[in-house]
mmCIF file of C-alpha atoms in Angstrom:
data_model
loop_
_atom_site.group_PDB
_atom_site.id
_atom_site.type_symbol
_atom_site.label_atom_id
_atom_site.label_comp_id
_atom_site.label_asym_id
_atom_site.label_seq_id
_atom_site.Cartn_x
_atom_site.Cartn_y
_atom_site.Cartn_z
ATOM 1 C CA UNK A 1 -8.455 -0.868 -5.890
ATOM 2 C CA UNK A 2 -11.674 0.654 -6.045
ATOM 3 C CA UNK A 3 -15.014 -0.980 -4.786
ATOM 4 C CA UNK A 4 -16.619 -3.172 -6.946
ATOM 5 C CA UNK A 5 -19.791 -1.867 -8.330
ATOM 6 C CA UNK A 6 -21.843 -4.402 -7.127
ATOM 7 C CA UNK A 7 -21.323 -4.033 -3.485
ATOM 8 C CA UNK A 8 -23.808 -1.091 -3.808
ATOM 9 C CA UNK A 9 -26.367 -3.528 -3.991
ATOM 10 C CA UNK A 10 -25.040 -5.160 -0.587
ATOM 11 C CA UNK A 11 -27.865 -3.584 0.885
ATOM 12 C CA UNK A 12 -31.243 -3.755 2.585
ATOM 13 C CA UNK A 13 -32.906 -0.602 2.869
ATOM 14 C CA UNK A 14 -33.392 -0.237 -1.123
ATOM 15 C CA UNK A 15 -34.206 -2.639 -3.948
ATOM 16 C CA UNK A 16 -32.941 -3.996 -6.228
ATOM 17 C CA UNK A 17 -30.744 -5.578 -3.570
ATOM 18 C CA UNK A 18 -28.286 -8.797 -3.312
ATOM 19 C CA UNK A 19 -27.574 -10.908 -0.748
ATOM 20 C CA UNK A 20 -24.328 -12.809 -1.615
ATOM 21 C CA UNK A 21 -22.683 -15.904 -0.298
ATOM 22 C CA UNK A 22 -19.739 -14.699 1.963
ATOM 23 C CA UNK A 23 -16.870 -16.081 0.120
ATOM 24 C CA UNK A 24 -18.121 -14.535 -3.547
ATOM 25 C CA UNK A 25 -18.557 -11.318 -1.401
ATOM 26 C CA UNK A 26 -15.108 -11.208 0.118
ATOM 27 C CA UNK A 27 -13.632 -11.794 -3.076
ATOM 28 C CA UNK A 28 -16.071 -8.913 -5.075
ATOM 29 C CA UNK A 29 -13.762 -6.423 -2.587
ATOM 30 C CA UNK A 30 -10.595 -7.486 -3.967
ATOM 31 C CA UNK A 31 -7.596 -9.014 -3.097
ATOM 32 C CA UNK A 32 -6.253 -7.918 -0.272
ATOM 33 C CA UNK A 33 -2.782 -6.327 -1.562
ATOM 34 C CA UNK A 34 0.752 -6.003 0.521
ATOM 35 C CA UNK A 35 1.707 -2.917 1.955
ATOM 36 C CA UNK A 36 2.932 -0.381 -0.048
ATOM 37 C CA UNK A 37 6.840 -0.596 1.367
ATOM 38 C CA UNK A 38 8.363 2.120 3.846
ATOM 39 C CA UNK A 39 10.758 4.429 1.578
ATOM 40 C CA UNK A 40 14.448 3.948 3.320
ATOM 41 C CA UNK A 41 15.641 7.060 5.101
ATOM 42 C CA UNK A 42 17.734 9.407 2.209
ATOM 43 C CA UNK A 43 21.537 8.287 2.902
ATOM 44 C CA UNK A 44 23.971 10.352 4.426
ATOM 45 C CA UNK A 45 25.767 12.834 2.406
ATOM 46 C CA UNK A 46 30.080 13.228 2.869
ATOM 47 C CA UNK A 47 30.590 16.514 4.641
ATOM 48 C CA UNK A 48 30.832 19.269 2.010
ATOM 49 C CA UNK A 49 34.356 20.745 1.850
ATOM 50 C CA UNK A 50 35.253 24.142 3.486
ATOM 51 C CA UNK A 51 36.449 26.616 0.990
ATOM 52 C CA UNK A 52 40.140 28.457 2.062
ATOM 53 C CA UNK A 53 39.233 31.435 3.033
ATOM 54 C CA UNK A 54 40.133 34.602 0.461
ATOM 55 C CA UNK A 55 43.259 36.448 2.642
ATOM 56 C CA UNK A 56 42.432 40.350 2.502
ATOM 57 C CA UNK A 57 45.009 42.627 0.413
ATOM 58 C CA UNK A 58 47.313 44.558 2.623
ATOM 59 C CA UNK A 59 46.143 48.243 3.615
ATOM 60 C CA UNK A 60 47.209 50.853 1.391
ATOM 61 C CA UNK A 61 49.509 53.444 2.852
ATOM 62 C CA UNK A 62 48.683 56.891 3.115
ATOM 63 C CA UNK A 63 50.145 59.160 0.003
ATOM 64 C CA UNK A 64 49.636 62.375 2.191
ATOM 65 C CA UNK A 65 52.059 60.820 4.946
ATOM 66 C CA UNK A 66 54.490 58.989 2.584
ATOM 67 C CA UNK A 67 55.343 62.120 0.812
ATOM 68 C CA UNK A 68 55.449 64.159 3.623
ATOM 69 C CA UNK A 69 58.259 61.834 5.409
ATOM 70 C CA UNK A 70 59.819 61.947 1.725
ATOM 71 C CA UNK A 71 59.604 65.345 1.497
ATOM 72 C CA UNK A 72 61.623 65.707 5.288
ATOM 73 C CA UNK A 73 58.669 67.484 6.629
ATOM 74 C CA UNK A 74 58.154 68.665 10.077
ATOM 75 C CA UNK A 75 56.790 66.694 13.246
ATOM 76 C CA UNK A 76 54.028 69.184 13.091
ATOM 77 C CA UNK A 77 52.971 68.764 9.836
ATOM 78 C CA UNK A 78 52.743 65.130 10.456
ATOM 79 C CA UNK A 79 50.800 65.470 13.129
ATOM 80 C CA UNK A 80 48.334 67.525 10.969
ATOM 81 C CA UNK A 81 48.513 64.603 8.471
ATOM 82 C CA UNK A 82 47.644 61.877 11.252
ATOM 83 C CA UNK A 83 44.683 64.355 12.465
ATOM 84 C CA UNK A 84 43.117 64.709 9.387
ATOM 85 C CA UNK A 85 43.755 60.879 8.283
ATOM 86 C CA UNK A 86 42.893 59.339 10.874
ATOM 87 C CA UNK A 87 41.338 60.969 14.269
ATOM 88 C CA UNK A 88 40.367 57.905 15.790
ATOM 89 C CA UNK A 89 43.874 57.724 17.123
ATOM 90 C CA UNK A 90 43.722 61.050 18.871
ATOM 91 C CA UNK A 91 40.521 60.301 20.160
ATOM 92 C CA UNK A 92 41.938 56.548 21.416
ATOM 93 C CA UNK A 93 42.997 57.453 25.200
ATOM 94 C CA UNK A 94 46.119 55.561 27.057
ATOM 95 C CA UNK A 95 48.385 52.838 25.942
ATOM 96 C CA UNK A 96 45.626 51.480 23.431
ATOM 97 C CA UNK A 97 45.906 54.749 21.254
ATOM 98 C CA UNK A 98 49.402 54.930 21.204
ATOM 99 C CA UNK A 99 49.539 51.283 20.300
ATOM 100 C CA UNK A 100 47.112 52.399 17.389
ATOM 101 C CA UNK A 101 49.166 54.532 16.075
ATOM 102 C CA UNK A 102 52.312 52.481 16.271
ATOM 103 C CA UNK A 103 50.698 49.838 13.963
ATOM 104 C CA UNK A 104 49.121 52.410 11.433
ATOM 105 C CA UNK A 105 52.874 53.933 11.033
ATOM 106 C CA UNK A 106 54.106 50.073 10.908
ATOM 107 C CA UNK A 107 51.927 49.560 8.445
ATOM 108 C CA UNK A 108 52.016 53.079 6.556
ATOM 109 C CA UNK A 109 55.684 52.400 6.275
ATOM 110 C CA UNK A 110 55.930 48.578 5.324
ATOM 111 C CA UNK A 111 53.210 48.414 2.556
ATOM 112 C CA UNK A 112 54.717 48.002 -0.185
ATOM 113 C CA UNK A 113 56.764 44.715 1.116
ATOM 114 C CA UNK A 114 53.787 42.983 2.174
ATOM 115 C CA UNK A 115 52.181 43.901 -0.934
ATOM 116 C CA UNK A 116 54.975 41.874 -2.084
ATOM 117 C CA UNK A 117 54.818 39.048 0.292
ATOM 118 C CA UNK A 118 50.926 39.155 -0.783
ATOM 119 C CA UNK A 119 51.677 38.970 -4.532
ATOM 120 C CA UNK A 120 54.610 36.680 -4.468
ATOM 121 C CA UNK A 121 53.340 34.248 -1.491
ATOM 122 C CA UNK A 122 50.375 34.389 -0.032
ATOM 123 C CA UNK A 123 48.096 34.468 -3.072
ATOM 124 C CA UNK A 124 49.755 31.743 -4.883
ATOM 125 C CA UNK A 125 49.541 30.130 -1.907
ATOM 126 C CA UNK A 126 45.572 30.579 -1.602
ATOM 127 C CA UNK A 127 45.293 29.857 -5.572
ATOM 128 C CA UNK A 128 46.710 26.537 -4.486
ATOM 129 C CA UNK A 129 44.607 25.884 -1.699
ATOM 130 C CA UNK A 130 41.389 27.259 -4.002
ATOM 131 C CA UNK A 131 42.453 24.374 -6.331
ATOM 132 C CA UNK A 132 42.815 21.555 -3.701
ATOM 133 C CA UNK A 133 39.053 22.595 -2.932
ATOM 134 C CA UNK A 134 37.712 23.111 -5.874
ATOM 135 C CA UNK A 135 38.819 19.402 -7.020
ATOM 136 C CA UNK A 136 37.454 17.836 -3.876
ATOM 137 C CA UNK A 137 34.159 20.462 -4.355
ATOM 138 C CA UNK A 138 34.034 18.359 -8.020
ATOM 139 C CA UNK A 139 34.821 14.729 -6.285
ATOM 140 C CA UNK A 140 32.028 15.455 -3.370
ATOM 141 C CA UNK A 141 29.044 16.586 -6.208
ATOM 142 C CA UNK A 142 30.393 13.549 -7.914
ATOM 143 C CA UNK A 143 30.038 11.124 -4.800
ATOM 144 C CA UNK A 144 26.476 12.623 -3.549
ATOM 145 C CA UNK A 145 25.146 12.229 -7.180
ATOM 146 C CA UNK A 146 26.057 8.680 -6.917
ATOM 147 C CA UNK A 147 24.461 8.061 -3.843
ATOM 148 C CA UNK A 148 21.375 9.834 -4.975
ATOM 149 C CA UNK A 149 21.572 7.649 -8.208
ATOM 150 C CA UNK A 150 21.921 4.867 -6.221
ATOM 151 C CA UNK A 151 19.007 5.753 -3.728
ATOM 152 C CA UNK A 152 16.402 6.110 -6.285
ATOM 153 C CA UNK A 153 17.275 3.552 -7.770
ATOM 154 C CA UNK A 154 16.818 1.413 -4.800
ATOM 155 C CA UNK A 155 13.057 2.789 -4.499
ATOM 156 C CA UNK A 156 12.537 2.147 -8.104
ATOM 157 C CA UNK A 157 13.330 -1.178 -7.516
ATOM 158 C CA UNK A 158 11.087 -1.366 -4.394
ATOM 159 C CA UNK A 159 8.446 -0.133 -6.323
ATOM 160 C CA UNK A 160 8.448 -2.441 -9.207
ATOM 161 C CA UNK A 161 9.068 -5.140 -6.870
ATOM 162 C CA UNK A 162 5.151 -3.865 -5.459
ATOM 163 C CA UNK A 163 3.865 -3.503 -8.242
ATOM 164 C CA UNK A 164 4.671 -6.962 -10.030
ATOM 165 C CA UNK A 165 3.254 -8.636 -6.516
ATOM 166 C CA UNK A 166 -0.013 -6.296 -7.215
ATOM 167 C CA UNK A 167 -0.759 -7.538 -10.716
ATOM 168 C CA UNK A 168 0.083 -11.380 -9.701
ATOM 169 C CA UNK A 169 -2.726 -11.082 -7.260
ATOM 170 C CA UNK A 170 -5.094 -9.466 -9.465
ATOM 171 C CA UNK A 171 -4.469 -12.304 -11.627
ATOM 172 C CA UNK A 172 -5.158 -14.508 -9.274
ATOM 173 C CA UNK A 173 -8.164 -12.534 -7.885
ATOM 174 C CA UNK A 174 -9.654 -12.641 -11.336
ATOM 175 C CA UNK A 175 -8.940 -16.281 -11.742
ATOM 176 C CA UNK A 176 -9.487 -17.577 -8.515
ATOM 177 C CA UNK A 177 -13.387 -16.997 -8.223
ATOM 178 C CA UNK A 178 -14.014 -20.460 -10.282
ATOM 179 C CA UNK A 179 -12.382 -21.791 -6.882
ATOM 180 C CA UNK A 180 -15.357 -20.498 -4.844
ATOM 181 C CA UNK A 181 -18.164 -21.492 -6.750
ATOM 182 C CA UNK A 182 -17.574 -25.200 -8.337
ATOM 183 C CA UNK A 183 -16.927 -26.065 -4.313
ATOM 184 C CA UNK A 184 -20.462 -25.489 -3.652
ATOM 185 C CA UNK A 185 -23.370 -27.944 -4.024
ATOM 186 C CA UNK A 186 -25.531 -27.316 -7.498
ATOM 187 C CA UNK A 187 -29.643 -28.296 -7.677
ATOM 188 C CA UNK A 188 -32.792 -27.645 -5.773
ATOM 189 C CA UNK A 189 -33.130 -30.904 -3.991
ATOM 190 C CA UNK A 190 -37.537 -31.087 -2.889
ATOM 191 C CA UNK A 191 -40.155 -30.815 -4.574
ATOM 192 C CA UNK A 192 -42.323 -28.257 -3.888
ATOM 193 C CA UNK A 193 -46.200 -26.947 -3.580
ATOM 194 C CA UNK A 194 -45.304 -23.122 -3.270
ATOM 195 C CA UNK A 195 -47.814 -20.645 -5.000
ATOM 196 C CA UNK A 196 -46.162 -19.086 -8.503
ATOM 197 C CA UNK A 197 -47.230 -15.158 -8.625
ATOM 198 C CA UNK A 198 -48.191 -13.915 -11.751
ATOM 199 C CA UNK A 199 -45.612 -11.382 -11.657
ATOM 200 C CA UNK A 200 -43.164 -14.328 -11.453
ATOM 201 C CA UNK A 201 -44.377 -15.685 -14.724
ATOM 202 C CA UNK A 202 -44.113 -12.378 -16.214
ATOM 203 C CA UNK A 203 -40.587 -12.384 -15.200
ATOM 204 C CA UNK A 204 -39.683 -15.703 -15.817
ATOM 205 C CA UNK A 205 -41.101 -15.340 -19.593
ATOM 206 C CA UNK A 206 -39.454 -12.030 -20.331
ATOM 207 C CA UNK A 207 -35.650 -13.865 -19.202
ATOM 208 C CA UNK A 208 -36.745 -16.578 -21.506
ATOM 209 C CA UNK A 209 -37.506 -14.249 -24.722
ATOM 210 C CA UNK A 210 -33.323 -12.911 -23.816
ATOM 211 C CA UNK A 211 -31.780 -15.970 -23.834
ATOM 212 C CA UNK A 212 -31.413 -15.900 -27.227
ATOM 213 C CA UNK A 213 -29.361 -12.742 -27.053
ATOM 214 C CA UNK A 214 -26.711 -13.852 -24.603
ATOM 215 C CA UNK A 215 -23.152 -14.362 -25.828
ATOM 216 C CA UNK A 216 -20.799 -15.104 -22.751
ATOM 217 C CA UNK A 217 -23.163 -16.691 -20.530
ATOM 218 C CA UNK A 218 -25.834 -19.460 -20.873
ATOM 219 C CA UNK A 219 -29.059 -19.152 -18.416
ATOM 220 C CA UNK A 220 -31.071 -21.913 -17.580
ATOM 221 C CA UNK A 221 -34.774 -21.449 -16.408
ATOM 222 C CA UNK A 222 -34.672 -23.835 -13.489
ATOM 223 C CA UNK A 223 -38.060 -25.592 -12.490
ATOM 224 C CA UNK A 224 -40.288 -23.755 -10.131
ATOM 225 C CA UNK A 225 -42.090 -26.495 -8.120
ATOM 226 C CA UNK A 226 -38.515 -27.578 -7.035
ATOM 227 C CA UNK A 227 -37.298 -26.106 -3.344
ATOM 228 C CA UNK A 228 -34.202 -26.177 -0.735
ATOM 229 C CA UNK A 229 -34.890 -29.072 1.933
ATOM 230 C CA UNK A 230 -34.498 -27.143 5.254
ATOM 231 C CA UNK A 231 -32.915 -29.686 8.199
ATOM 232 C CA UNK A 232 -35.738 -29.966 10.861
ATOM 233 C CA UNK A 233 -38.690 -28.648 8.964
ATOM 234 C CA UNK A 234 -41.579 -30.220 6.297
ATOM 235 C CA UNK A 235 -41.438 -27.142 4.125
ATOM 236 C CA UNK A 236 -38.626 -26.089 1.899
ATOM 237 C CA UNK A 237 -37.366 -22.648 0.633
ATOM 238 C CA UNK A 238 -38.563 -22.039 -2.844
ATOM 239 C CA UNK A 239 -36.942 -19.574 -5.083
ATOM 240 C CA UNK A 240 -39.641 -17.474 -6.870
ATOM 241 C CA UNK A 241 -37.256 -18.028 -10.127
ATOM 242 C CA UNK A 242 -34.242 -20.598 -10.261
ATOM 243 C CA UNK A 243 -32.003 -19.625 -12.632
ATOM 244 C CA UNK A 244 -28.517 -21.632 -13.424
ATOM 245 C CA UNK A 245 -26.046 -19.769 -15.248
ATOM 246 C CA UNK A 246 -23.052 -20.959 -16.878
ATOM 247 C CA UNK A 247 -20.253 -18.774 -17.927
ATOM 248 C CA UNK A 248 -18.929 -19.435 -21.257
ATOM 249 C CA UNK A 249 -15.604 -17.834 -20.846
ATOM 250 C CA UNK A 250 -14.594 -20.006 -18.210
ATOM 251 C CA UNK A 251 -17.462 -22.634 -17.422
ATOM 252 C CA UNK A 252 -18.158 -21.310 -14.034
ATOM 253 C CA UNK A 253 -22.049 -21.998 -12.806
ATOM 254 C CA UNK A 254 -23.481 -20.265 -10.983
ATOM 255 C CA UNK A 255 -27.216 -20.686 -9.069
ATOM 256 C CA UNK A 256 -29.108 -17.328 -8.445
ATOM 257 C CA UNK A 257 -32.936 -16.632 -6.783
ATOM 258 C CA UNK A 258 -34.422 -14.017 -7.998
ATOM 259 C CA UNK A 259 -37.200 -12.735 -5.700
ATOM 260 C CA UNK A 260 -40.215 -10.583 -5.941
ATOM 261 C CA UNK A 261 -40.958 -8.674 -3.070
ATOM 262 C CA UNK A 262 -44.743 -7.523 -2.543
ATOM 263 C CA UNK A 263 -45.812 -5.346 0.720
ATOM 264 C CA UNK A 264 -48.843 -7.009 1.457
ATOM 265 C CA UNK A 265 -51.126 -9.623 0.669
ATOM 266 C CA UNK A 266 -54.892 -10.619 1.438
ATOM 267 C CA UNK A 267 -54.861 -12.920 3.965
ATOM 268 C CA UNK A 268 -57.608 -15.765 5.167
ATOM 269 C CA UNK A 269 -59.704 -13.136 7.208
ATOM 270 C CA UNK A 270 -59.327 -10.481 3.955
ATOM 271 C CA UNK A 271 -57.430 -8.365 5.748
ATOM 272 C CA UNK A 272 -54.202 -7.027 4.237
ATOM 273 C CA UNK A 273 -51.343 -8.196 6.396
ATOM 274 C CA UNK A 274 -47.631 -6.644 5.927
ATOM 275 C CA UNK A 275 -44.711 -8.973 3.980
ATOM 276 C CA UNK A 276 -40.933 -8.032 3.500
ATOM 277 C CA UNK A 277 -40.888 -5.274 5.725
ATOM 278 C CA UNK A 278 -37.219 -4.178 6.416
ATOM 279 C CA UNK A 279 -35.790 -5.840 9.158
ATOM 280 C CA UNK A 280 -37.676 -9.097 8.573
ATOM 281 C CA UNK A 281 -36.086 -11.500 10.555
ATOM 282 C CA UNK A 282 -37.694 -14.443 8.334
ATOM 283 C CA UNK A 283 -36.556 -12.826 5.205
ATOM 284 C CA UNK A 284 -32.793 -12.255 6.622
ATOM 285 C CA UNK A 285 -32.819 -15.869 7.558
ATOM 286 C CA UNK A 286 -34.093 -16.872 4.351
ATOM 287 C CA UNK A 287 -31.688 -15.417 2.422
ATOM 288 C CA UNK A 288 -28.829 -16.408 4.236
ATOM 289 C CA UNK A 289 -29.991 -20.010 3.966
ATOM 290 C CA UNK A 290 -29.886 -19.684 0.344
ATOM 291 C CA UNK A 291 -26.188 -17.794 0.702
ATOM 292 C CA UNK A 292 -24.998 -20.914 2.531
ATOM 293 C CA UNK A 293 -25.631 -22.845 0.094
ATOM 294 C CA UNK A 294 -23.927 -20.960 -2.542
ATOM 295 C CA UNK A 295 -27.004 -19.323 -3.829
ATOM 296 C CA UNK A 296 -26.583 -15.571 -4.905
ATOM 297 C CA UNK A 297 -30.243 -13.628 -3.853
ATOM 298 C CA UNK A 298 -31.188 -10.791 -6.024
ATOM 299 C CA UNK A 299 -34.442 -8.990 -4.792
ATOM 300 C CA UNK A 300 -36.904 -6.252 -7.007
ATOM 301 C CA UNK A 301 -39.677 -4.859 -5.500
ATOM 302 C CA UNK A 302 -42.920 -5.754 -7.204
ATOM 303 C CA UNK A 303 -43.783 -2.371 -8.357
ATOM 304 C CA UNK A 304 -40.058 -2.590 -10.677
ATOM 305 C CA UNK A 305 -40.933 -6.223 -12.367
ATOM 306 C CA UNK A 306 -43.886 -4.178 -13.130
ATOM 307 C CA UNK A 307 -42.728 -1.548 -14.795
ATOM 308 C CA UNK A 308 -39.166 -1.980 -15.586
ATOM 309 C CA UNK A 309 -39.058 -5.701 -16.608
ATOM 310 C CA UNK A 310 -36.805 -5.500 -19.081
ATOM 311 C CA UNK A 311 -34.205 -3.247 -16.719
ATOM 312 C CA UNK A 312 -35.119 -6.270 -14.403
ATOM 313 C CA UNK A 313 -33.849 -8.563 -16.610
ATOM 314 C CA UNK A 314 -30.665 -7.501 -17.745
ATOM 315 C CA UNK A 315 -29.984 -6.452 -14.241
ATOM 316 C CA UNK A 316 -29.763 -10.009 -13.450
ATOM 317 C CA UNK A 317 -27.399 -10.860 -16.522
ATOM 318 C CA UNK A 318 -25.374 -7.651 -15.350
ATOM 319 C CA UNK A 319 -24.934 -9.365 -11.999
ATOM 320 C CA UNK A 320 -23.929 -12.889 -13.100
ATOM 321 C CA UNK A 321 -21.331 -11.144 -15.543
ATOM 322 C CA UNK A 322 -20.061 -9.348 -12.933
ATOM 323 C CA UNK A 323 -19.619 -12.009 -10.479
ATOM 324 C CA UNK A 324 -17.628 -14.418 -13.525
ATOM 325 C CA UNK A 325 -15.930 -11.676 -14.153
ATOM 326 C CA UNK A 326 -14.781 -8.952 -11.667
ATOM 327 C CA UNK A 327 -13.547 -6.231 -14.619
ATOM 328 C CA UNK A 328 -17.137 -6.633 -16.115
ATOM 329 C CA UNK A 329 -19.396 -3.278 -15.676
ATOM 330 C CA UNK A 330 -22.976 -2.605 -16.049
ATOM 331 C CA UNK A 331 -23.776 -1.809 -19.421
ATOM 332 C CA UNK A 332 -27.589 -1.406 -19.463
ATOM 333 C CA UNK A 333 -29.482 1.186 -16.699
ATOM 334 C CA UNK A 334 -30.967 -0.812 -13.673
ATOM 335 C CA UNK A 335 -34.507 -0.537 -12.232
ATOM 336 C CA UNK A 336 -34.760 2.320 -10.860
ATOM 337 C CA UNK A 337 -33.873 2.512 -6.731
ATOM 338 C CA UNK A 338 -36.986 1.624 -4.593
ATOM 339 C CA UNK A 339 -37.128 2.374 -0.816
ATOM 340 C CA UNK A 340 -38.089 -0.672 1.356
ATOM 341 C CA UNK A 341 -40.905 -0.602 3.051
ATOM 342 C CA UNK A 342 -41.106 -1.306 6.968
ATOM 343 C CA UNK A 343 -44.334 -2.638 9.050
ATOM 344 C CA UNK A 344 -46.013 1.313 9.243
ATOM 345 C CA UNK A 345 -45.578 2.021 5.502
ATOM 346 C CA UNK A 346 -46.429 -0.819 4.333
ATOM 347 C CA UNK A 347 -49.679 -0.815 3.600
ATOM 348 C CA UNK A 348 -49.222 3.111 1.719
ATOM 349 C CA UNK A 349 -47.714 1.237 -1.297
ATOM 350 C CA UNK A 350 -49.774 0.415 -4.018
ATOM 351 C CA UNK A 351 -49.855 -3.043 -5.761
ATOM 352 C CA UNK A 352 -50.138 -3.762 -9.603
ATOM 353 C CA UNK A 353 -53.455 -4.832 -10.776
ATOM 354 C CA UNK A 354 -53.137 -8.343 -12.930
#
């Protein structure tokens, strides 16, 4: 499968960005599908049969010779015939040349019976044979087509085998995300005294003028004076906006922060002082607080509430959509991409006036 769209956002160097709890981001990269299975090795064809081999036509005798012997001509004028016919035998020296030309008068002389023999055994003898072969030639196509048949239809098989396993855990992976999030806990739990930035009101009111618009999910401002009790400390984590949302397909809820992330502030001595610099170990932990809990983070950069709000906003009901359902796609442009900012940068980027 391919990645999931949102897994872009897994990131920290860039905003917008998402920080997701572990389980909903395991399942965003799909489910983890069987191995495709090993073709088997092609079987073993029969052994093709040999063809008889075509006997050659006995040699032709010589006219010139024939007649001459016919004709009761002289051992001289044979000799001229053999010369002229064939030399090779007066070149051959010894016993081996003599033998030669014993066999090419054998032959000369007896051609016409074993053109006989040829006609009258030996070819209907090879037609035979050129039968036999021919019908086991026919019988060994037959049997390797079979076995080929039978082969690929074995992979076929295989294959759909794969692919029916595929689709039943797609299902599942579609299905199976309702799982994750009902099993976590729901509500901000502590009150809470943290500053709301007018940027966050901004935000907050232009999600609330949408709301009206959604059709598959329901999003519920949640109150921002309510916090995360941390174990061991007085303060609580705050989200800059609580938001529930409920899916309407399948009544999933889920329980997103939405942050907005300034670079600096003013601080008691009216100095500015650096805040969400990348690699902010107070950040990281914060966010994975919230991800333990079940809480899904999605970060802007000030400067994008402030002038993409609306991109903002149906970023965030992109993301919620996408999380219910896995197929779902953005369908409206995001905020444009905004590089973080670390501790000597900083203080370059400019802040919105309000």
């Amino acid at each position: 499968m391919s990645s999931h769209p949102l897994l872009k956002y897994i990131r920290k160097d860039c905003y917008p960005y998402l920080a997701l709890p572990q389980e909903i981001y395991l399942h965003l990269q799909g489910p983890k599908l069987p191995e495709k299975p090993s073709l088997a090795p092609e079987p073993k064809k029969p052994e093709k049969p040999t063809p008889p081999e075509l006997p050659s036509i006995p040699t032709r005798v010589m006219g010139k010779l024939k007649s001459a012997v016919s004709a009761g001509a002289g051992s001289i004028v044979l000799l001229a015939i053999i010369a002229a016919e064939a030399p090779f035998f007066l070149i051959a020296v010894g016993t081996a040349g003599v033998g030669l030309l014993l066999k090419f008068l054998y032959d000369s002389f007896t051609y016409e019976e074993r053109m006989r023999d040829y006609r009258e055994n030996t070819l209907p003898k090879y037609n035979q044979e050129k039968q036999k072969y021919d019908h086991k030639l026919k019988e060994w196509k037959n049997k390797c087509l079979q076995i080929e048949q039978e082969y690929q239809k074995e992979k076929e098989k295989a294959t759909q085998e794969y692919e029916r396993k595929v689709e039943k855990l797609k299902k599942q992976w579609e299905n199976g995300l309702s799982l994750i999030i009902n099993s976590y806990p729901s509500n901000l739990d502590v009150n809470s005294q943290a500053r709301v930035g007018k940027l966050d009101m901004s935000l907050r009111d232009a999600i609330e003028n949408k709301l009206n618009n959604l059709i598959d999910i329901e999003v519920t401002l949640m109150p921002d004076n309510k916090g995360l009790s941390i174990p061991g400390y007085d303060y609580p984590y705050t989200p800059d906006i609580p938001l529930k949302v409920i899916s309407k397909i399948n009544n999933q809820e889920l329980f997103i922060d939405i942050e907005i992330d300034e670079p600096w502030f003013i601080n008691k001595y009216q100095e500015k002082e650096t805040c969400h610099t990348l690699g902010d170990n107070k950040q990281l932990n914060r966010d994975s607080f919230f991800n333990d809990n079940g809480w899904v983070v999605i970060r802007f950069s000030e400067k994008q509430v402030d002038q993409e709000i609306d991109q903002c906003v149906d970023f965030i009901f992109n993301v919620s959509r996408m999380i219910f359902q896995p197929k779902h796609r953005l369908c409206n442009q995001p905020p444009k991409d905004h590089q973080r900012w670390n501790s000597d940068t900083a203080l370059d980027e400019s802040r919105p006036i309000k």
